[in-house]
mmCIF file of C-alpha atoms and ligand atoms in Angstrom:
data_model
loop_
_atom_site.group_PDB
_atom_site.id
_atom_site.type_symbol
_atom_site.label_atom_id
_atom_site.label_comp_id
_atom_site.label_asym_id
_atom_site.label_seq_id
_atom_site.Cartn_x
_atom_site.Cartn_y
_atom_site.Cartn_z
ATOM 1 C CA UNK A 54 -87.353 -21.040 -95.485
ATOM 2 C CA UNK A 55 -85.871 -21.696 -92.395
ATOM 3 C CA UNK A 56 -84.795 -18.382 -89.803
ATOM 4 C CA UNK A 57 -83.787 -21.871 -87.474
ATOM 5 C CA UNK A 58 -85.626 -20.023 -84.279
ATOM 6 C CA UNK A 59 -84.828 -21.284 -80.927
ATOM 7 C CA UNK A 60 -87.934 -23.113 -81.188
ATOM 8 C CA UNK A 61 -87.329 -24.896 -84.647
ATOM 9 C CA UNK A 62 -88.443 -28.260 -84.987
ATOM 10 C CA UNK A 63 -86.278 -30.876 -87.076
ATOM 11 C CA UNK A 64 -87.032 -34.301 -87.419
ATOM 12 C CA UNK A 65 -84.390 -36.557 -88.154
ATOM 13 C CA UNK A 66 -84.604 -40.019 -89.594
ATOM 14 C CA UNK A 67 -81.822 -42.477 -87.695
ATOM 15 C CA UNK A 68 -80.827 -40.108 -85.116
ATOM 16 C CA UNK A 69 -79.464 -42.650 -82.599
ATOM 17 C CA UNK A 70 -76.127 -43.199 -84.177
ATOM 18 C CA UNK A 71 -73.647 -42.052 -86.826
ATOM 19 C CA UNK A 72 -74.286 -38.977 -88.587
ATOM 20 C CA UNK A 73 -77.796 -38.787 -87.180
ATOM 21 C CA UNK A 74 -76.412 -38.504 -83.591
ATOM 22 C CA UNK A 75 -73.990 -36.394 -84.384
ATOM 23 C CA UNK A 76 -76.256 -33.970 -86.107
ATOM 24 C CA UNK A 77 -79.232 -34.382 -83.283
ATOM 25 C CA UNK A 78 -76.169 -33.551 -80.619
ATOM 26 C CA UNK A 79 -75.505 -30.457 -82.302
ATOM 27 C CA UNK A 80 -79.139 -29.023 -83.219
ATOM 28 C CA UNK A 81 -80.179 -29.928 -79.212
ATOM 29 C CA UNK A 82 -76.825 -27.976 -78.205
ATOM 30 C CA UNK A 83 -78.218 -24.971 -80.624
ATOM 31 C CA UNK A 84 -81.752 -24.837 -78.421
ATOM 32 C CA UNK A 85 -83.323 -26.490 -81.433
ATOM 33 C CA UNK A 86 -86.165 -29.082 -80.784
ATOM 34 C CA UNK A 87 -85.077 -32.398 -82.284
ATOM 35 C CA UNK A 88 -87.685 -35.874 -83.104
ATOM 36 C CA UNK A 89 -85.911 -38.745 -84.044
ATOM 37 C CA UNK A 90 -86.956 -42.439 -83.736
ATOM 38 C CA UNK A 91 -84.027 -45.475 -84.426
ATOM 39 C CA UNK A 92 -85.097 -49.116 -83.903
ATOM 40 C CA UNK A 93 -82.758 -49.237 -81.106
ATOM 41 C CA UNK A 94 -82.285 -47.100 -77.951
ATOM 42 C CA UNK A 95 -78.812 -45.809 -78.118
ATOM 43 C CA UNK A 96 -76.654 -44.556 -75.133
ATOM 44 C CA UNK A 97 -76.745 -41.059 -76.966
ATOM 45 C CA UNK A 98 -80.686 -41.563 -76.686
ATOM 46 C CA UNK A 99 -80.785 -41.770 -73.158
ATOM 47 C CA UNK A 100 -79.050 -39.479 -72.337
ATOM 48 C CA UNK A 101 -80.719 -36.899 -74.414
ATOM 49 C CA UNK A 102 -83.653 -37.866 -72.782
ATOM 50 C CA UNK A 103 -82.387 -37.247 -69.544
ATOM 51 C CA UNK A 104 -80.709 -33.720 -70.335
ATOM 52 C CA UNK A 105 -83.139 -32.209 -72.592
ATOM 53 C CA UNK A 106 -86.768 -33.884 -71.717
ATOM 54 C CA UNK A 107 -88.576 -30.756 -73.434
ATOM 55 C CA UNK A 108 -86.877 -30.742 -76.453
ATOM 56 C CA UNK A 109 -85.961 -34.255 -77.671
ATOM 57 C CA UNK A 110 -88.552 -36.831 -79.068
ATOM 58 C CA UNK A 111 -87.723 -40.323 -79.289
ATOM 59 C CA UNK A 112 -89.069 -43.192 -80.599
ATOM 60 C CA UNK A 113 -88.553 -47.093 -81.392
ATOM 61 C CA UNK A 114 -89.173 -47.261 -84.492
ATOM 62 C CA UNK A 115 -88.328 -49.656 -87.851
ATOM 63 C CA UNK A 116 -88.896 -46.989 -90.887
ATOM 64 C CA UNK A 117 -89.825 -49.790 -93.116
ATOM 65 C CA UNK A 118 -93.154 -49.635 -90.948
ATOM 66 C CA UNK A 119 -95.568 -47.205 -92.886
ATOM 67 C CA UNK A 120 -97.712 -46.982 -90.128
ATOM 68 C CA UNK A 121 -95.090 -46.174 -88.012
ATOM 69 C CA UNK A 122 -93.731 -43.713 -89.461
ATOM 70 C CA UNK A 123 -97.437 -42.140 -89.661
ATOM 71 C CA UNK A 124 -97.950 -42.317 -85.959
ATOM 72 C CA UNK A 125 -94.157 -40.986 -85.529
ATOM 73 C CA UNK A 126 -95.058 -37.820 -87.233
ATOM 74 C CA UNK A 127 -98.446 -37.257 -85.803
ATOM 75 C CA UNK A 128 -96.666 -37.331 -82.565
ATOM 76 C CA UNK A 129 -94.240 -35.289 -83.276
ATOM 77 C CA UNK A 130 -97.158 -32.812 -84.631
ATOM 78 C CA UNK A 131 -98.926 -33.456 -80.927
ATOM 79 C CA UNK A 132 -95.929 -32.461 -78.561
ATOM 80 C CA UNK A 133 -93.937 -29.636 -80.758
ATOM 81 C CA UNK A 134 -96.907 -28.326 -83.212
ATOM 82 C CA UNK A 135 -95.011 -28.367 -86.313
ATOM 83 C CA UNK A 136 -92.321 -29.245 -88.533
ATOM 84 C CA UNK A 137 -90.076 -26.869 -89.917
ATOM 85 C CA UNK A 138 -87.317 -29.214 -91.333
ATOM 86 C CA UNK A 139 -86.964 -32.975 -92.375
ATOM 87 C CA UNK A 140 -83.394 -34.775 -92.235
ATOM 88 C CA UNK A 141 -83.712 -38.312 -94.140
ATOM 89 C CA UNK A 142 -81.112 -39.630 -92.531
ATOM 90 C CA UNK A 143 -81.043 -43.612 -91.948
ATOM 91 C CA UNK A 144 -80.238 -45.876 -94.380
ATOM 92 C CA UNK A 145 -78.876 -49.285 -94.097
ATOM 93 C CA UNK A 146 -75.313 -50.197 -96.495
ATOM 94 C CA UNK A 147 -76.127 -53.765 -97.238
ATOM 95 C CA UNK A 148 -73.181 -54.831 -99.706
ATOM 96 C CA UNK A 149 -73.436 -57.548 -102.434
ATOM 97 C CA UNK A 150 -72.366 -58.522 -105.803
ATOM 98 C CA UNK A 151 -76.223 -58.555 -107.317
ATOM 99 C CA UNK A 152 -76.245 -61.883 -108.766
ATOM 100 C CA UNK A 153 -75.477 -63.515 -105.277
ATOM 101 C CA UNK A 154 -77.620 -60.982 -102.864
ATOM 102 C CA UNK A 155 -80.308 -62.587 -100.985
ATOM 103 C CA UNK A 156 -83.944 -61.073 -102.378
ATOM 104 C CA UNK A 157 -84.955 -60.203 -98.859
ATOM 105 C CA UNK A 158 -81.577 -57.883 -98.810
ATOM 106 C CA UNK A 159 -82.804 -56.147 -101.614
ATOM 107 C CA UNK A 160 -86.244 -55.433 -100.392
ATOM 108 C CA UNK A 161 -84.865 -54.428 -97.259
ATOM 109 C CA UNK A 162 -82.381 -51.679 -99.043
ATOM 110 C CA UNK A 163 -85.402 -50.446 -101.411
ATOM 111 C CA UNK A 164 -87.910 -49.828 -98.224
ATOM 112 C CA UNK A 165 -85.914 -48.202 -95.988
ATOM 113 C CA UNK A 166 -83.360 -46.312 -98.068
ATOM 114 C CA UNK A 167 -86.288 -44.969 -100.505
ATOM 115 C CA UNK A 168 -89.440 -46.188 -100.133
ATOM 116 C CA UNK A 169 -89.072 -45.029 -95.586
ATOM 117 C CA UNK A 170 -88.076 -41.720 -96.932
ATOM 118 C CA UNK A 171 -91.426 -41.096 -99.712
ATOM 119 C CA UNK A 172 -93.795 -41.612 -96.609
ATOM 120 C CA UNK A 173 -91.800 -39.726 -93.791
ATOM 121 C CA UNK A 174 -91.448 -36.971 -96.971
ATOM 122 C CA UNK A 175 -95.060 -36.942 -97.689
ATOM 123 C CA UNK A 176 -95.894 -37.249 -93.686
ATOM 124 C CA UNK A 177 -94.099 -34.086 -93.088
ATOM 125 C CA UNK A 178 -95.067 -32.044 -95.674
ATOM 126 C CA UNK A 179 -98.662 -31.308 -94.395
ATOM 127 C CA UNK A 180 -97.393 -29.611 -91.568
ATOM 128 C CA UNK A 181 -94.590 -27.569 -93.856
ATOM 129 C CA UNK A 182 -97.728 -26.804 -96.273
ATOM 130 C CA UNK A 183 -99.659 -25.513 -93.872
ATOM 131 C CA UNK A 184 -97.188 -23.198 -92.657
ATOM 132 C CA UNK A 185 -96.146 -22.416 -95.969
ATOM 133 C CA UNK A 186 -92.176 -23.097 -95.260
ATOM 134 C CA UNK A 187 -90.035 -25.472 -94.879
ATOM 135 C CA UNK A 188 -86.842 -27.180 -95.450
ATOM 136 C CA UNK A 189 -86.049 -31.121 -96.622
ATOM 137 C CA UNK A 190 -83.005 -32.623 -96.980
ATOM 138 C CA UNK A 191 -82.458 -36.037 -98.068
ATOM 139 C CA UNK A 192 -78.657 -37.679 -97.070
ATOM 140 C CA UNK A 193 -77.275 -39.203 -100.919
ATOM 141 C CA UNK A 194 -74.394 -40.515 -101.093
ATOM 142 C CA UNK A 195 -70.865 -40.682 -103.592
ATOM 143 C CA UNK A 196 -72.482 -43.990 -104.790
ATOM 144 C CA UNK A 197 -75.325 -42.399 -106.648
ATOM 145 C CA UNK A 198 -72.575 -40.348 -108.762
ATOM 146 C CA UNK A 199 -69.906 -42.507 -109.399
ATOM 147 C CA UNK A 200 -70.525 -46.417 -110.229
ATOM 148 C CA UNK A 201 -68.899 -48.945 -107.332
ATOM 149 C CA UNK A 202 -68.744 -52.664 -107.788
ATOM 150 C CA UNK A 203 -70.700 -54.653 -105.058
ATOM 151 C CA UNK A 204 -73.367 -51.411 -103.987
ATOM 152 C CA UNK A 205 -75.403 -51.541 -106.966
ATOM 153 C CA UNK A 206 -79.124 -51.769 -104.947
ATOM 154 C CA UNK A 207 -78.070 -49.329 -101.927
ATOM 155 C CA UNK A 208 -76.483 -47.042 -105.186
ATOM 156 C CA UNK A 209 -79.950 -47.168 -106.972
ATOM 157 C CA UNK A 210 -81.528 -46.097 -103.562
ATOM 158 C CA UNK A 211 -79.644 -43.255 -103.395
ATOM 159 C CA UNK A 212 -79.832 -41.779 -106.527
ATOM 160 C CA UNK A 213 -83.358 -42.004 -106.786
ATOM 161 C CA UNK A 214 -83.074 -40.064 -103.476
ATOM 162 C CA UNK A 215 -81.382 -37.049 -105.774
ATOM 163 C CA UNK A 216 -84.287 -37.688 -108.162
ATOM 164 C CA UNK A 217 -86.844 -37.464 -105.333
ATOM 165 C CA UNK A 218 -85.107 -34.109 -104.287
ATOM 166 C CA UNK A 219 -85.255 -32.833 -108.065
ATOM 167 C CA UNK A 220 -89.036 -33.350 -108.698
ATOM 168 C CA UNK A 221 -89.868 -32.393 -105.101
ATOM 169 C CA UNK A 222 -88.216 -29.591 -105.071
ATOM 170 C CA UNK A 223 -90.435 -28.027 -108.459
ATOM 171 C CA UNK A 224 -93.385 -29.921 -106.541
ATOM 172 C CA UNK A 225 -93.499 -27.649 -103.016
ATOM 173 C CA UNK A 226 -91.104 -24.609 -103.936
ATOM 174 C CA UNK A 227 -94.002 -22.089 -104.933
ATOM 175 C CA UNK A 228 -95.337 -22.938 -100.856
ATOM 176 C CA UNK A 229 -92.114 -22.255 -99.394
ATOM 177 C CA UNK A 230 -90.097 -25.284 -99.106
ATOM 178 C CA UNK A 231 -86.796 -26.037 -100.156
ATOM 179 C CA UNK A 232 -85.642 -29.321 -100.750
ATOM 180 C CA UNK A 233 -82.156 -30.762 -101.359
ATOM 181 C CA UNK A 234 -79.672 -33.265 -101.300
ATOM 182 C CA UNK A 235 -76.446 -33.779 -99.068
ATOM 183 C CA UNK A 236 -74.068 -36.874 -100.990
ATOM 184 C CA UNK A 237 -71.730 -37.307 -98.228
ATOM 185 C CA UNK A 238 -68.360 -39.086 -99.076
ATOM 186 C CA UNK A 239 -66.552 -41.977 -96.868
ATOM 187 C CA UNK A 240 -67.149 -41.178 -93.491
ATOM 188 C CA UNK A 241 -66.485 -41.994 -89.850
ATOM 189 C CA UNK A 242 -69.369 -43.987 -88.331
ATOM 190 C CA UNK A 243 -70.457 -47.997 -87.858
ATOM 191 C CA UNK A 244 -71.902 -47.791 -91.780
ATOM 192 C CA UNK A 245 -68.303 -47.030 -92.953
ATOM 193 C CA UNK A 246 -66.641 -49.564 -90.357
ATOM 194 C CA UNK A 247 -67.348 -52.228 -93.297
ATOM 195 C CA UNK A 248 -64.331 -50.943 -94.754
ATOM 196 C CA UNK A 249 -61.748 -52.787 -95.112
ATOM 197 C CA UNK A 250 -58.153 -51.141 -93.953
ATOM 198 C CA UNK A 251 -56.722 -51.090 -97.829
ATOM 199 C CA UNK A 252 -60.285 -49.697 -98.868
ATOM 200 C CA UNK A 253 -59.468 -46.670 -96.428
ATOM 201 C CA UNK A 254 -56.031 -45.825 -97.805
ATOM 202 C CA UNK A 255 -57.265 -46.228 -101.342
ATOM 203 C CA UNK A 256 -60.559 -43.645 -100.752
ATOM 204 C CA UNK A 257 -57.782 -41.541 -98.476
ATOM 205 C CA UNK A 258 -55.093 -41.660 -101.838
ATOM 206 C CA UNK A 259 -58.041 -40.298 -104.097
ATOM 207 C CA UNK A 260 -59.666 -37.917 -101.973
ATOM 208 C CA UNK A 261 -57.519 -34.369 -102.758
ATOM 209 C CA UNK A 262 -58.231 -33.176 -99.127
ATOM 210 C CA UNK A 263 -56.463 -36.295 -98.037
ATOM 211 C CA UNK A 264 -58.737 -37.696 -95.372
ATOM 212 C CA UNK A 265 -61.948 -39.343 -94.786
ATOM 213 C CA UNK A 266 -65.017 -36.967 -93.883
ATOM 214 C CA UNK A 267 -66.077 -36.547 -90.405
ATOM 215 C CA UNK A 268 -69.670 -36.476 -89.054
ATOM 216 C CA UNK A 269 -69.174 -32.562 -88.008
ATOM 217 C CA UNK A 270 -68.156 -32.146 -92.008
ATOM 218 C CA UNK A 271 -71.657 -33.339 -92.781
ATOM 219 C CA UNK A 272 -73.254 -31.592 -89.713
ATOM 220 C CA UNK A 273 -71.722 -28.366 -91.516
ATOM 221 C CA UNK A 274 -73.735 -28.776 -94.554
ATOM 222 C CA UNK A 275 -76.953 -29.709 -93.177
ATOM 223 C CA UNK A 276 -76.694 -26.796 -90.846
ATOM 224 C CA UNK A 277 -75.355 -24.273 -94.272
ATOM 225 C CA UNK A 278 -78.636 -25.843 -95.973
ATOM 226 C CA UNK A 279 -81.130 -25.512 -93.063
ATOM 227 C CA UNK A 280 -80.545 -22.121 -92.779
ATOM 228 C CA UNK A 281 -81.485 -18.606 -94.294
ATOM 229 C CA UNK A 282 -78.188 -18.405 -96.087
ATOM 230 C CA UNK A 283 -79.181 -21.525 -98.476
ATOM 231 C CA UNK A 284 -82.697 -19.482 -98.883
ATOM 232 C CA UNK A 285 -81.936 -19.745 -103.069
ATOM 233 C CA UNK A 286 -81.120 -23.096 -102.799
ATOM 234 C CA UNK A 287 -83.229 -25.981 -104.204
ATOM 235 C CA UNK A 288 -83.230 -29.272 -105.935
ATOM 236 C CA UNK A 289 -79.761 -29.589 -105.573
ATOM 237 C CA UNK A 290 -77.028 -32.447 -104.492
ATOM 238 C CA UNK A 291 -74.286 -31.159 -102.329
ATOM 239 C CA UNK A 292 -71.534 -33.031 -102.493
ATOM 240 C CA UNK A 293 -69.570 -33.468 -99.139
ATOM 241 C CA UNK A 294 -66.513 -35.500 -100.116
ATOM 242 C CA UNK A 295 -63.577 -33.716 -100.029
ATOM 243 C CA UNK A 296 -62.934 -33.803 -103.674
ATOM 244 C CA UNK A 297 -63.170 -37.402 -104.167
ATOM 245 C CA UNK A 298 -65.455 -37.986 -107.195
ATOM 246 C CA UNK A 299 -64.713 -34.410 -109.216
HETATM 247 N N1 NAP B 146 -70.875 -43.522 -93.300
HETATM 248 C C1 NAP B 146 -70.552 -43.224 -94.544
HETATM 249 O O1 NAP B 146 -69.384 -43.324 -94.945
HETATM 250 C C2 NAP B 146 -71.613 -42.733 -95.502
HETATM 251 C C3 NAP B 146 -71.225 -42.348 -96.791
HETATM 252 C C4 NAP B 146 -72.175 -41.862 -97.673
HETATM 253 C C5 NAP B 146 -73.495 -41.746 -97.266
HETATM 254 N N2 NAP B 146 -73.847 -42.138 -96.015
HETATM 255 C C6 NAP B 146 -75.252 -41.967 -95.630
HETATM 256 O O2 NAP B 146 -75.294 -41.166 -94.455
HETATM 257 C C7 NAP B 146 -76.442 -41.527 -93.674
HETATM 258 C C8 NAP B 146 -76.009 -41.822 -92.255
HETATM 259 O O3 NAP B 146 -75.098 -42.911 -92.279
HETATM 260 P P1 NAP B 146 -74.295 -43.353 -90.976
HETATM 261 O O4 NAP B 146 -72.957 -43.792 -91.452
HETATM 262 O O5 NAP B 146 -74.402 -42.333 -89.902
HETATM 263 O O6 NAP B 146 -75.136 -44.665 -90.561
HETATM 264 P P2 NAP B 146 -75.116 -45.491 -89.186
HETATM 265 O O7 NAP B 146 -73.982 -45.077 -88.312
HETATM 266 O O8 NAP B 146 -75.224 -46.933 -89.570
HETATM 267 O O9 NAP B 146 -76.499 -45.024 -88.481
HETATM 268 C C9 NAP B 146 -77.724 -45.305 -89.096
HETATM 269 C C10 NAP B 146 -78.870 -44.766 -88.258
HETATM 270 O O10 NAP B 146 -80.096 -45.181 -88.888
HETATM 271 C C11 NAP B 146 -80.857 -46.004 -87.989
HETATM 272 N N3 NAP B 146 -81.522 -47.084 -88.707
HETATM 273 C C12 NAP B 146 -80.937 -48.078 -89.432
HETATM 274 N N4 NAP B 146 -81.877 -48.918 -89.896
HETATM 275 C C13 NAP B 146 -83.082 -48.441 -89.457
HETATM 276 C C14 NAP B 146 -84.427 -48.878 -89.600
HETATM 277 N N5 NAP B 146 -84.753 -49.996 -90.258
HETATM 278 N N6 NAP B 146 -85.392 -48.149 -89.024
HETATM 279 C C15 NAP B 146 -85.100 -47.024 -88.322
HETATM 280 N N7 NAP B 146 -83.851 -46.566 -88.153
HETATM 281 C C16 NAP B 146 -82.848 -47.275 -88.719
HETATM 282 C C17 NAP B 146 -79.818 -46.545 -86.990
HETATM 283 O O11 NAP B 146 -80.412 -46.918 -85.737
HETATM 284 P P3 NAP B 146 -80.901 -48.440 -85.436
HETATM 285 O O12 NAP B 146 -79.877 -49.365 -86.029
HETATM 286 O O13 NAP B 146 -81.048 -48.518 -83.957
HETATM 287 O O14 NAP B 146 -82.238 -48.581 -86.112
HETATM 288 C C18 NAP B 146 -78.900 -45.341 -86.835
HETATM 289 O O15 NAP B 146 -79.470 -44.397 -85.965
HETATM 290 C C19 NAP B 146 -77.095 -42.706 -94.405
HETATM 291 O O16 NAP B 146 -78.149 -42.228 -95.213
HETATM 292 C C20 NAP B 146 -75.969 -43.253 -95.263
HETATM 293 O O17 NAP B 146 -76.456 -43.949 -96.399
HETATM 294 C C21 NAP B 146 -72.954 -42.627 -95.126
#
């Protein structure tokens, strides 16, 4: 369980851009410390690196790399000491009717979207076990509740994400660690650019808050499940899409 101390260390998967940036922002505003790696330096990256060189850890990195992502962690473990929560944040949103997608596209979805997130999971845990607390949470999405023509391999990613939370979450909960899914609705960033101006006002027309989601809507439930006042809260899917699929 998380008391999210000034000196709290989250790691973020995908924090250059998006929701990731947004939620790094915020938890480096809070006095948090924040390690994130991206494949790409991002203007946000710099200039976290400029205005908070104690706090924020960056590094280029593609999370399909398993090695990678084991040297990531071990230096996040080197310059903070610990990790007290885990955001599995980037994903890719590869479309494609499955008959015509490209086999490479598919292996691509599986490794980062799932496969990325078992090894930075596992990586992480060893420093949560040893402290015996912890918090995970593993970014879902609408797609793995509701069937959507044309996301059928980045849908099948993300619901084996919930059942990764599930299992995980009976796994590590007697040593203190919490794990749980957000499955954020359409919202703002470059992923969501893809759609098309009709496919806004149609998710707008069935949403009954009448909008699309914002990143600070998703930063809010990270930051509700991070903290002491989700401490009875585990193995479960949030869903963060203003009404949309209920
Ligand atoms: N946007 C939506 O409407 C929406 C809806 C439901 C769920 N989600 C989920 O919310 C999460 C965040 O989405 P978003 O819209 O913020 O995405 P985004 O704007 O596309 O940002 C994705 C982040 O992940 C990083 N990333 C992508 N591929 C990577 C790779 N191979 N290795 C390492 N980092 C990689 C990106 O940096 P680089 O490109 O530099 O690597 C970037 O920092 C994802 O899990 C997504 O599936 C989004």
């Amino acid at each position: 369980m998380l008391d999210l101390a000034e000196d709290t260390v989250i790691v973020i998967s995908g924090g250059s851009r998006g929701f990731g940036r947004g939620l790094a922002a915020e938890m480096l505003e809070d006095g948090f410390r924040v390690a994130t790696f991206s494949r790409k330096e991002s203007p946000f990256v710099r200039s976290a690196l400029r205005d908070f060189p104690e706090r924020f850890l960056w590094k280029p990195l593609d999370g399909t790399d398993g090695e990678g992502i084991r040297s990531f962690t071990r230096a996040v473990i080197q310059r903070f000491g610990r990790i007290d929560a885990l955001i599995n944040n980037a994903a890719i949103g590869t479309d494609g009717i499955l008959t015509l997608m490209p086999e490479a596209d598919i292996h691509t979805l599986v490794s980062l979207n799932l496969e990325a997130v078992i090894l930075l999971t596992r990586a992480c845990l060893k420093s949560m076990m040893e402290q015996g607390r912890g918090c995970i949470v593993n970014i879902s999405s609408v797609n793995a509740l509701r069937g959507h023509a044309g996301v059928s391999v980045y849908s099948a990613t993300k619901a084996a994400l919930d059942g990764l939370t599930r299992s995980l979450a009976r796994e590590v909960g007697s040593l203190g660690i919490r794990v749980n899914s957000v499955a954020p609705g359409y919202f703002d960033s470059d992923m969501s650019h893809g759609l098309r101006e009709d496919q806004k006002k149609r998710v707008i027309r069935r949403t009954p808050l009448g909008r699309m989601g914002t990143v600070s809507d998703m930063v809010g439930a990270i930051r509700f499940l991070i903290s002491e006042n989700a401490g009875f809260i585990t193995g479960q899917t949030l869903v963060v899409d203003g009404g949309l699929t209920c």
